[in-house]
Amino acid sequence: MKYIKIKAFKLFFLIALTVGYSFSYAQTERPKLIIGIVVDQMRMEYLYRYDPYFSNKGFKRLIKDGFLYSNMHYNYVPTHTAPGHASIYTGTTPVNHGIMGNSWYNRERKKKMYCTEDDTVSPLGTPAQESEGKMSPKNLQSTTITDELKLSTNFRGKVFGVSMKDRGAILPAGHFADRAYWLSDNGNFISSTFYGKDFPAWVNTYNLEKKYMKYINEGWNLFRDKSLYKESLSDNNSYEMMSFTADQKAVFPYNLKEAYDKQGAKVLKSTPFTSDMIVDFAKELIVREDLGKDADTDFLALSFSATDVISHMTSPRSMETQDTYMRLDENIADLLSFLDAKIGKNNYLLFLTADHSGAENPLYLNDNGYEVASIDYKEVTKKLKDFSVQTFGKDFIETYSTQNIYLNEDAITSSGKNPNEIIEKLVSYVESFPWVKRVYTEAQILSANPTDEHASMIFRGYDKTQNGQLYVLLKPAYMEYMKEGTTHGASYTYDTHVPALFYGWKIHHGISHKKQVITEIAPTLSQKVQITFPNSTSAQVLNEILE
């Protein structure tokens, strides 16, 4: 009897050990490759508006077989490209990760700075100008999901970033990336010595092939028949400033050869063809760097910037914008097909979102009865300086940038005047502007009432060592920009609302209309592949992706 009990115990122990081992193995199961896609200035409604013109192999495939968050939002301002990419990948906002804009005036340094500038590194890959390659992620203060993947695999997992814009490649790839590549004005993919002194021979060979010349020679004409562009305004309208040469109007077709002869390959950065170039280069990179080929998960961060550049110049209602998204749909289809063949249909995890959305052109809205306008920030700066001199006898305005008013604190101190009185009068004056909703002081921002949505969003994008002492909140639909085209940066839904799609490895089909925030993507991915959270994230997750 005792012998039977001992055998039974041993059998139970072995079963428990086997189950425990299996459970442990399942806990560390990961995809071979993660693909992160950020589409610059993509509005959620584009997935609906352009749906009839998409194929079944691009965006529609992601929606049909993946999970869509249709009510995803940014939870801070400014809603710009660099902080957008940083927030997606760190799972936190500028108050923590430190990327306050694309470029911004730094109060502590008393000068303007660029998000990825780094004078300690040198360019690699033969850029048009040396300054294009003096870039790194050193200004990013938090770790990214890509950083944590490197750490979790003891640096065996490979991480790469690719984009037309340096910030779109560098910030997602993080501090520990194997390499980030971005597009020089001369058409070359370049990098910097931050990632190592040697530049891959295959990239040099790729650059020498100048594959982009086929786009130059063909020019930019409509991708589909003109009758299909019913979601857009007429080709020739007053809300666009698209122009490749001085005598060229913002209408199709665009003669890129003529522009190339005058400007060189830089002309490509104002066309949808940089998206083709990104996909083509990404496919080459996957093969050359053996991504997704071993037991350690790799990560490829891609950013498509043509959508942003073209909407900036032509607005969200242009035929150029619609054409760009119809072409991007084909790019997505091409990439998915390639991943199916090279990595395996169920071996990669892909997510797609945007770094911000985009506003309607104010002139277009005004022409249709909504009394709004574009504001010239230079005129605002002049008004502020003139008011200061007239009211206080001295110019106390250091600068005005991205709706931040920077005060010259040294000048105020030496004048002997009461700083609070100066701030109070400035606030009262700026709030008298017809396009201003409210002015928030530094004290109000740092003690933001959580019930004040705009104040909370300003706080999450604010750093007292870098931002101004006052923040100017514009009324809805007003923007500081030119009369043509559009921009972004506001705390209103037209700039915060973006799509978020998850597809592939262990992702089930579904859709959620519940409001979510962009900083939930990185911690969700961390939980999904069971690695450490980025170090500044609030760790709020998207539960549907983890089910």
Coordinates of C-alpha atoms in Angstrom, one line a residue:
M1 CA 0.0 0.0 0.0
K2 CA 2.8 2.3 1.0
Y3 CA 4.6 1.5 -2.4
I4 CA 1.5 2.4 -4.4
K5 CA 1.2 5.7 -2.5
I6 CA 4.8 6.5 -3.3
K7 CA 4.4 5.7 -7.0
A8 CA 1.2 7.7 -7.1
F9 CA 3.0 10.7 -5.6
K10 CA 5.9 10.4 -8.0
L11 CA 3.4 10.2 -10.9
F12 CA 1.6 13.3 -9.6
F13 CA 4.9 15.1 -9.2
L14 CA 6.0 14.3 -12.8
I15 CA 2.6 15.4 -14.2
A16 CA 2.7 18.6 -12.2
L17 CA 6.3 19.3 -13.3
T18 CA 5.4 18.6 -17.0
V19 CA 2.3 20.9 -16.8
G20 CA 4.4 23.6 -15.0
Y21 CA 7.1 23.4 -17.6
S22 CA 4.5 23.6 -20.4
F23 CA 2.9 26.6 -18.8
S24 CA 6.2 28.3 -18.3
Y25 CA 7.0 27.8 -22.0
A26 CA 3.7 29.1 -23.1
Q27 CA 4.2 32.2 -21.0
T28 CA 7.3 33.2 -23.0
E29 CA 5.9 32.4 -26.4
R30 CA 6.4 35.4 -28.8
P31 CA 6.0 36.2 -32.4
K32 CA 9.1 36.1 -34.7
L33 CA 8.7 39.7 -35.8
I34 CA 6.8 42.8 -34.6
I35 CA 6.0 45.4 -37.2
G36 CA 5.0 48.9 -35.9
I37 CA 3.5 51.2 -38.5
V38 CA 2.8 54.9 -37.9
V39 CA 1.0 56.8 -40.6
D40 CA 1.8 60.5 -40.3
Q41 CA -1.4 62.7 -39.9
M42 CA -3.9 59.9 -40.5
R43 CA -7.4 60.7 -39.5
M44 CA -9.5 57.8 -38.3
E45 CA -12.3 58.7 -40.8
Y46 CA -10.0 58.1 -43.8
L47 CA -10.6 54.3 -43.2
Y48 CA -14.3 55.0 -43.7
R49 CA -14.2 57.8 -46.4
Y50 CA -11.8 56.0 -48.7
D51 CA -13.0 52.4 -48.0
P52 CA -14.8 52.0 -51.4
Y53 CA -11.5 52.7 -53.1
F54 CA -9.3 50.3 -51.1
S55 CA -8.5 46.8 -52.2
N56 CA -9.2 43.8 -50.0
K57 CA -5.5 43.2 -49.4
G58 CA -4.5 46.4 -47.5
F59 CA -6.4 48.3 -44.9
K60 CA -9.5 46.2 -45.4
R61 CA -7.5 43.0 -44.7
L62 CA -6.2 44.6 -41.4
I63 CA -9.8 45.5 -40.4
K64 CA -11.4 42.2 -41.5
D65 CA -8.9 39.9 -39.8
G66 CA -7.5 42.2 -37.1
F67 CA -8.8 44.3 -34.2
L68 CA -9.7 48.0 -34.8
Y69 CA -9.9 50.7 -32.1
S70 CA -12.0 53.3 -33.8
N71 CA -12.0 55.8 -31.0
M72 CA -8.3 56.1 -30.2
H73 CA -7.0 59.5 -29.0
Y74 CA -4.0 61.5 -28.0
N75 CA -4.2 62.6 -24.4
Y76 CA -1.9 65.6 -24.5
V77 CA -0.8 68.6 -26.6
P78 CA 1.0 69.4 -28.7
T79 CA -0.2 66.8 -31.2
H80 CA 2.9 66.8 -33.5
T81 CA 5.0 64.2 -35.2
A82 CA 7.9 63.7 -32.8
P83 CA 5.9 63.6 -29.5
G84 CA 3.4 61.4 -31.3
H85 CA 6.0 58.8 -32.2
A86 CA 7.7 59.0 -28.8
S87 CA 4.3 58.6 -27.0
I88 CA 3.3 55.6 -29.0
Y89 CA 6.5 53.7 -28.3
T90 CA 7.1 54.9 -24.7
G91 CA 3.6 54.5 -23.5
T92 CA 3.8 57.9 -21.8
T93 CA 3.4 61.6 -22.7
P94 CA 5.9 64.5 -23.2
V95 CA 5.8 65.5 -19.5
N96 CA 7.8 62.2 -19.0
H97 CA 9.5 61.4 -22.2
G98 CA 10.7 65.0 -22.9
I99 CA 10.0 65.3 -26.6
M100 CA 8.0 68.5 -26.5
G101 CA 7.5 69.0 -30.2
N102 CA 9.4 68.6 -33.5
S103 CA 11.3 71.7 -32.7
W104 CA 10.7 73.9 -29.7
Y105 CA 12.2 76.8 -27.8
N106 CA 13.9 75.4 -24.7
R107 CA 13.4 77.8 -21.8
E108 CA 16.4 76.5 -19.8
R109 CA 18.8 76.5 -22.8
K110 CA 17.3 79.8 -24.1
K111 CA 17.4 78.5 -27.7
K112 CA 15.4 76.5 -30.1
M113 CA 16.2 72.8 -30.3
Y114 CA 15.2 70.0 -32.7
C115 CA 13.8 66.7 -31.3
T116 CA 16.6 64.4 -32.4
E117 CA 19.6 66.8 -32.8
D118 CA 22.9 65.5 -31.6
D119 CA 26.2 67.3 -32.4
T120 CA 28.3 64.5 -30.9
V121 CA 27.5 62.1 -33.8
S122 CA 28.4 62.1 -37.5
P123 CA 26.3 61.1 -40.5
L124 CA 26.6 57.8 -42.3
G125 CA 25.4 56.9 -45.8
T126 CA 26.3 60.0 -47.8
P127 CA 23.6 62.6 -47.0
A128 CA 23.1 65.7 -49.1
Q129 CA 24.1 67.8 -46.0
E130 CA 26.1 66.8 -42.9
S131 CA 23.4 68.2 -40.6
E132 CA 20.9 65.6 -41.9
G133 CA 22.9 62.8 -40.2
K134 CA 23.8 64.5 -36.9
M135 CA 20.8 62.8 -35.2
S136 CA 20.2 60.4 -32.3
P137 CA 17.6 59.5 -29.6
K138 CA 19.5 61.2 -26.8
N139 CA 16.8 63.8 -26.1
L140 CA 14.3 61.0 -25.5
Q141 CA 14.1 60.6 -21.7
S142 CA 12.1 57.4 -21.4
T143 CA 12.7 53.8 -22.7
T144 CA 10.5 52.5 -25.5
I145 CA 8.9 49.1 -26.2
T146 CA 11.7 48.5 -28.6
D147 CA 14.3 49.2 -25.9
E148 CA 12.5 46.8 -23.5
L149 CA 12.5 44.1 -26.2
K150 CA 16.3 44.5 -26.6
L151 CA 16.7 44.2 -22.8
S152 CA 14.4 41.2 -22.5
T153 CA 16.3 39.2 -25.2
N154 CA 19.7 40.2 -23.8
F155 CA 20.2 42.3 -26.9
R156 CA 19.8 39.3 -29.2
G157 CA 16.5 40.6 -30.7
K158 CA 17.1 43.0 -33.5
V159 CA 15.5 46.5 -33.7
F160 CA 15.4 48.8 -36.8
G161 CA 13.5 52.0 -37.6
V162 CA 12.8 53.3 -41.1
S163 CA 11.1 56.5 -42.2
M164 CA 11.4 59.4 -44.5
K165 CA 11.8 61.7 -41.5
D166 CA 14.6 61.2 -39.1
R167 CA 12.3 61.6 -36.1
G168 CA 10.0 58.9 -37.5
A169 CA 12.8 56.4 -37.5
I170 CA 14.9 57.3 -34.5
L171 CA 12.3 57.8 -31.7
P172 CA 10.4 54.5 -32.3
A173 CA 13.7 52.5 -32.6
G174 CA 14.7 53.8 -29.2
H175 CA 18.1 54.0 -27.4
F176 CA 19.3 50.4 -28.1
A177 CA 18.4 50.0 -31.8
D178 CA 20.6 48.2 -34.2
R179 CA 20.0 51.0 -36.6
A180 CA 17.6 53.7 -37.7
Y181 CA 17.4 54.8 -41.3
W182 CA 15.9 57.9 -42.8
L183 CA 15.8 59.6 -46.2
S184 CA 18.3 62.3 -47.2
D185 CA 17.3 65.1 -49.6
N186 CA 19.5 63.3 -52.2
G187 CA 17.4 60.1 -52.1
N188 CA 19.8 58.1 -50.0
F189 CA 18.9 56.2 -46.9
I190 CA 21.2 57.5 -44.2
S191 CA 22.0 57.0 -40.5
S192 CA 24.4 58.2 -37.8
T193 CA 27.4 57.0 -35.9
F194 CA 25.2 56.8 -32.8
Y195 CA 24.5 53.2 -34.0
G196 CA 28.1 52.3 -34.8
K197 CA 30.9 53.6 -37.0
D198 CA 30.4 51.1 -39.8
F199 CA 27.6 51.5 -42.4
P200 CA 26.2 48.3 -43.9
A201 CA 27.6 47.6 -47.4
W202 CA 24.2 46.5 -48.6
V203 CA 22.7 49.9 -47.9
N204 CA 25.4 51.6 -49.8
T205 CA 24.8 49.3 -52.7
Y206 CA 21.0 49.9 -52.4
N207 CA 21.5 53.7 -52.5
L208 CA 23.7 53.5 -55.6
E209 CA 20.9 51.8 -57.5
K210 CA 18.8 55.0 -57.3
K211 CA 15.6 53.1 -57.6
Y212 CA 13.6 56.3 -57.0
M213 CA 14.4 57.5 -60.5
K214 CA 11.5 55.5 -61.9
Y215 CA 9.1 57.7 -59.9
I216 CA 10.8 60.8 -61.1
N217 CA 10.6 59.7 -64.7
E218 CA 6.9 58.6 -64.5
G219 CA 5.7 61.7 -62.6
W220 CA 2.7 61.9 -60.3
N221 CA -0.6 61.3 -62.0
L222 CA -3.9 60.1 -60.5
F223 CA -3.6 56.5 -59.3
R224 CA -7.2 55.7 -60.4
D225 CA -9.7 57.1 -62.8
K226 CA -10.7 60.7 -62.0
S227 CA -14.3 59.7 -61.5
L228 CA -13.4 57.8 -58.4
Y229 CA -12.2 60.9 -56.5
K230 CA -15.7 61.8 -55.3
E231 CA -14.6 62.2 -51.7
S232 CA -12.4 65.1 -52.6
L233 CA -12.8 68.7 -53.7
S234 CA -12.1 69.7 -57.3
D235 CA -8.5 69.4 -58.4
N236 CA -8.1 73.1 -58.9
N237 CA -9.2 74.9 -55.7
S238 CA -8.0 77.8 -53.5
Y239 CA -7.1 75.6 -50.4
E240 CA -3.9 74.1 -51.8
M241 CA -0.3 75.3 -52.2
M242 CA 1.1 72.1 -53.8
S243 CA 3.8 73.2 -56.2
F244 CA 7.0 71.6 -57.4
T245 CA 8.1 74.5 -59.7
A246 CA 7.3 78.2 -59.7
D247 CA 5.0 78.0 -62.8
Q248 CA 3.2 74.8 -61.8
K249 CA -0.3 74.8 -60.3
A250 CA -1.6 72.4 -57.7
V251 CA -3.3 70.2 -60.2
F252 CA -2.6 66.8 -61.8
P253 CA -0.4 65.6 -63.4
Y254 CA 2.8 66.7 -61.7
N255 CA 5.9 66.8 -63.8
L256 CA 8.6 65.5 -61.4
K257 CA 11.3 65.3 -64.0
E258 CA 11.2 69.1 -64.5
A259 CA 11.3 69.6 -60.7
Y260 CA 14.1 67.0 -60.2
D261 CA 16.3 68.9 -62.7
K262 CA 16.0 72.0 -60.5
Q263 CA 15.8 70.5 -56.9
G264 CA 17.2 67.0 -57.1
A265 CA 15.7 64.0 -55.3
K266 CA 14.4 66.3 -52.5
V267 CA 11.3 66.7 -54.7
L268 CA 10.3 63.1 -53.8
K269 CA 9.6 64.2 -50.2
S270 CA 6.4 65.9 -51.4
T271 CA 5.1 62.9 -53.2
P272 CA 3.4 59.6 -52.2
F273 CA 6.3 57.7 -53.6
T274 CA 8.4 57.9 -50.4
S275 CA 5.9 55.3 -49.1
D276 CA 6.9 53.0 -52.0
M277 CA 10.5 53.6 -51.1
I278 CA 10.0 52.8 -47.4
V279 CA 8.3 49.5 -48.2
D280 CA 10.9 48.5 -50.8
F281 CA 13.8 49.4 -48.3
A282 CA 12.0 47.6 -45.5
K283 CA 11.7 44.4 -47.5
E284 CA 15.4 44.5 -48.4
L285 CA 16.2 45.1 -44.7
I286 CA 14.2 42.2 -43.5
V287 CA 16.1 39.9 -45.9
R288 CA 19.5 41.4 -45.4
E289 CA 19.3 41.5 -41.6
D290 CA 17.6 38.1 -41.3
L291 CA 14.7 39.5 -39.3
G292 CA 12.3 36.9 -37.9
K293 CA 14.6 34.0 -38.5
D294 CA 15.6 32.9 -35.0
A295 CA 14.0 32.3 -31.6
D296 CA 14.4 35.9 -30.5
T297 CA 11.7 38.4 -31.5
D298 CA 12.8 41.2 -33.8
F299 CA 11.1 44.6 -34.2
L300 CA 10.8 46.8 -37.3
A301 CA 9.3 50.3 -36.8
L302 CA 8.1 51.9 -40.0
S303 CA 6.7 55.4 -40.5
F304 CA 5.0 56.7 -43.6
S305 CA 5.4 60.5 -43.8
A306 CA 4.1 61.3 -47.3
T307 CA 0.6 61.5 -45.9
D308 CA 1.6 64.3 -43.6
V309 CA 3.5 66.4 -46.1
I310 CA 0.8 66.2 -48.7
S311 CA -2.0 67.0 -46.4
H312 CA 0.0 70.0 -45.0
M313 CA 0.1 71.4 -48.5
T314 CA -3.3 70.5 -49.9
S315 CA -5.6 69.9 -46.9
P316 CA -7.6 66.7 -45.9
R317 CA -10.2 67.3 -48.7
S318 CA -7.8 67.3 -51.7
M319 CA -7.5 64.8 -54.5
E320 CA -3.8 64.6 -53.7
T321 CA -4.6 63.4 -50.2
Q322 CA -7.1 60.8 -51.4
D323 CA -4.6 59.6 -54.0
T324 CA -1.9 59.3 -51.4
Y325 CA -4.1 57.0 -49.2
M326 CA -5.2 54.9 -52.2
R327 CA -1.5 54.3 -53.0
L328 CA -0.7 53.7 -49.4
D329 CA -3.3 51.0 -49.3
E330 CA -1.4 49.2 -52.1
N331 CA 1.9 49.7 -50.1
I332 CA 0.3 48.0 -47.1
A333 CA -1.0 45.1 -49.2
D334 CA 2.5 44.7 -50.7
L335 CA 4.1 44.6 -47.3
L336 CA 1.6 42.1 -45.9
S337 CA 2.1 39.8 -48.8
F338 CA 5.8 39.9 -48.3
L339 CA 5.6 39.2 -44.6
D340 CA 3.3 36.2 -45.3
A341 CA 5.9 34.7 -47.6
K342 CA 9.1 35.6 -45.6
I343 CA 8.0 35.4 -42.0
G344 CA 4.8 33.3 -42.1
K345 CA 1.2 34.4 -41.9
N346 CA 0.9 33.6 -38.2
N347 CA 4.4 34.5 -37.1
Y348 CA 4.3 38.3 -37.1
L349 CA 2.4 40.8 -35.0
L350 CA 1.6 44.1 -36.6
F351 CA 0.0 47.3 -35.3
L352 CA -0.8 50.5 -37.3
T353 CA -1.7 53.9 -35.9
A354 CA -1.0 57.6 -36.5
D355 CA 1.2 60.1 -34.7
H356 CA -1.6 62.7 -34.8
S357 CA -4.6 63.5 -36.9
G358 CA -5.3 66.7 -38.8
A359 CA -7.7 69.7 -39.0
E360 CA -9.9 71.0 -41.8
N361 CA -8.6 74.0 -43.6
P362 CA -10.0 77.1 -41.8
L363 CA -10.6 79.0 -45.1
Y364 CA -12.6 76.1 -46.5
L365 CA -14.7 76.1 -43.3
N366 CA -15.1 79.8 -43.4
D367 CA -16.2 79.8 -47.1
N368 CA -19.0 77.4 -46.0
G369 CA -20.3 79.5 -43.2
Y370 CA -18.2 78.6 -40.2
E371 CA -16.4 81.8 -39.1
V372 CA -12.9 80.7 -38.3
A373 CA -9.5 81.6 -39.7
S374 CA -5.8 80.8 -39.9
I375 CA -3.6 82.9 -37.5
D376 CA -0.1 84.2 -38.3
Y377 CA 2.1 83.4 -35.3
K378 CA 4.5 86.2 -36.4
E379 CA 1.8 88.7 -36.1
V380 CA 0.9 87.3 -32.6
T381 CA 4.5 87.7 -31.6
K382 CA 4.6 91.3 -32.7
K383 CA 1.4 92.1 -30.9
L384 CA 2.8 90.6 -27.7
K385 CA 6.1 92.5 -27.9
D386 CA 4.3 95.8 -28.7
F387 CA 1.9 95.3 -25.8
S388 CA 4.7 94.6 -23.4
V389 CA 6.6 97.8 -24.4
Q390 CA 3.5 100.0 -24.3
T391 CA 2.3 98.6 -21.0
F392 CA 5.5 97.9 -19.0
G393 CA 8.0 100.2 -20.9
K394 CA 10.1 97.2 -21.9
D395 CA 9.9 94.0 -24.0
F396 CA 9.5 91.1 -21.6
I397 CA 8.6 88.6 -24.3
E398 CA 11.5 86.3 -25.0
T399 CA 9.6 84.4 -27.8
Y400 CA 6.3 82.9 -28.9
S401 CA 6.4 79.4 -30.2
T402 CA 3.8 76.6 -30.6
Q403 CA 1.3 78.5 -28.5
N404 CA 3.8 79.0 -25.7
I405 CA 4.6 82.4 -24.5
Y406 CA 8.2 82.6 -23.1
L407 CA 8.9 85.4 -20.7
N408 CA 12.3 87.0 -20.2
E409 CA 12.6 86.3 -16.5
D410 CA 16.0 88.0 -16.2
A411 CA 14.6 91.2 -17.7
I412 CA 11.5 91.1 -15.4
T413 CA 13.7 90.6 -12.3
S414 CA 16.1 93.5 -13.2
S415 CA 13.1 95.8 -13.9
G416 CA 11.9 95.5 -10.4
K417 CA 8.3 95.0 -11.5
N418 CA 5.9 92.5 -10.0
P419 CA 6.0 89.3 -12.2
N420 CA 2.5 88.3 -11.2
E421 CA 1.1 91.7 -12.3
I422 CA 2.9 91.3 -15.7
I423 CA 1.5 87.8 -16.1
E424 CA -2.0 88.9 -15.1
K425 CA -2.1 91.8 -17.6
L426 CA -0.6 89.6 -20.4
V427 CA -3.3 87.0 -19.8
S428 CA -6.0 89.5 -19.9
Y429 CA -4.6 91.0 -23.2
V430 CA -4.2 87.7 -25.0
E431 CA -7.6 86.4 -23.9
S432 CA -9.1 89.5 -25.7
F433 CA -8.0 88.0 -29.0
P434 CA -11.1 86.7 -30.9
W435 CA -9.5 83.4 -31.6
V436 CA -8.3 82.6 -28.1
K437 CA -10.3 80.4 -25.8
R438 CA -8.1 80.7 -22.7
V439 CA -4.6 81.4 -21.5
Y440 CA -3.1 79.0 -18.9
T441 CA -0.3 80.1 -16.6
E442 CA 2.5 77.8 -15.5
A443 CA 0.9 77.6 -12.0
Q444 CA -2.4 76.6 -13.4
I445 CA -0.8 74.0 -15.7
L446 CA 1.2 72.4 -12.9
S447 CA -1.9 72.2 -10.7
A448 CA -4.3 71.3 -13.5
N449 CA -7.8 70.4 -12.4
P450 CA -8.5 66.9 -13.8
T451 CA -12.0 68.0 -14.7
D452 CA -10.5 70.6 -17.1
E453 CA -9.7 68.3 -20.1
H454 CA -7.7 70.9 -21.9
A455 CA -5.6 71.8 -18.8
S456 CA -4.9 68.1 -18.2
M457 CA -3.8 67.6 -21.8
I458 CA -1.5 70.7 -21.6
F459 CA 0.0 69.3 -18.3
R460 CA 0.8 66.0 -20.0
G461 CA 2.7 67.8 -22.7
Y462 CA 4.4 70.3 -20.4
D463 CA 7.9 70.6 -19.0
K464 CA 8.6 73.7 -16.9
T465 CA 12.3 73.6 -17.9
Q466 CA 11.5 73.6 -21.6
N467 CA 8.0 75.1 -22.1
G468 CA 6.8 78.7 -21.8
Q469 CA 5.3 80.4 -18.7
L470 CA 2.0 80.8 -20.5
Y471 CA 0.1 78.5 -22.9
V472 CA -2.5 79.9 -25.3
L473 CA -5.5 77.6 -26.0
L474 CA -7.1 78.6 -29.4
K475 CA -10.8 78.2 -30.0
P476 CA -11.9 75.2 -32.0
A477 CA -10.9 75.1 -35.8
Y478 CA -8.6 78.1 -35.5
M479 CA -4.9 77.3 -36.3
E480 CA -1.6 79.0 -36.5
Y481 CA -0.7 78.3 -40.1
M482 CA -0.9 79.5 -43.7
K483 CA -4.2 80.0 -45.4
E484 CA -3.7 77.0 -47.7
G485 CA -3.3 73.4 -46.6
T486 CA -3.6 72.3 -43.0
T487 CA -1.7 71.6 -39.8
H488 CA -2.2 70.0 -36.4
G489 CA -1.2 70.4 -32.7
A490 CA -4.5 71.2 -30.9
S491 CA -6.2 69.4 -28.0
Y492 CA -9.5 69.1 -30.0
T493 CA -10.7 65.8 -31.4
Y494 CA -9.9 66.7 -35.0
D495 CA -6.2 66.5 -34.0
T496 CA -6.3 63.8 -31.4
H497 CA -8.5 61.1 -33.1
V498 CA -6.5 58.4 -34.9
P499 CA -7.0 54.7 -35.9
A500 CA -5.3 51.9 -34.0
L501 CA -5.2 48.5 -35.7
F502 CA -3.7 45.2 -34.4
Y503 CA -3.2 42.3 -36.7
G504 CA -1.5 38.9 -36.9
W505 CA 0.0 36.8 -34.2
K506 CA -2.7 35.9 -31.5
I507 CA -4.9 38.8 -32.6
H508 CA -8.6 38.0 -33.0
H509 CA -11.0 40.0 -35.1
G510 CA -13.1 42.7 -33.5
I511 CA -13.8 46.4 -33.1
S512 CA -14.0 48.7 -30.1
H513 CA -15.8 52.1 -30.1
K514 CA -14.8 52.8 -26.5
K515 CA -12.5 55.8 -26.1
Q516 CA -8.9 54.8 -25.6
V517 CA -5.6 56.7 -25.4
I518 CA -2.5 56.3 -27.5
T519 CA -0.2 55.6 -24.5
E520 CA -1.9 52.2 -24.0
I521 CA -0.3 50.7 -27.1
A522 CA 3.2 50.2 -25.7
P523 CA 2.2 48.6 -22.4
T524 CA -0.3 46.4 -24.2
L525 CA 2.4 45.1 -26.5
S526 CA 4.7 44.6 -23.5
Q527 CA 2.0 42.4 -21.9
K528 CA 1.3 40.6 -25.1
V529 CA 4.8 39.5 -25.6
Q530 CA 5.6 39.3 -21.9
I531 CA 8.4 41.8 -21.5
T532 CA 9.0 44.7 -19.1
F533 CA 7.0 47.9 -19.5
P534 CA 8.7 51.0 -20.9
N535 CA 10.0 52.7 -17.7
S536 CA 7.7 55.8 -17.7
T537 CA 4.4 54.2 -18.9
S538 CA 1.3 54.4 -16.7
A539 CA 0.7 50.7 -17.8
Q540 CA -2.9 51.1 -18.8
V541 CA -3.6 48.4 -21.4
L542 CA -6.0 47.5 -24.2
N543 CA -7.7 44.4 -22.7
E544 CA -9.2 43.1 -26.0
I545 CA -5.7 42.5 -27.5
L546 CA -4.7 40.4 -24.5
E547 CA -7.8 38.2 -24.4

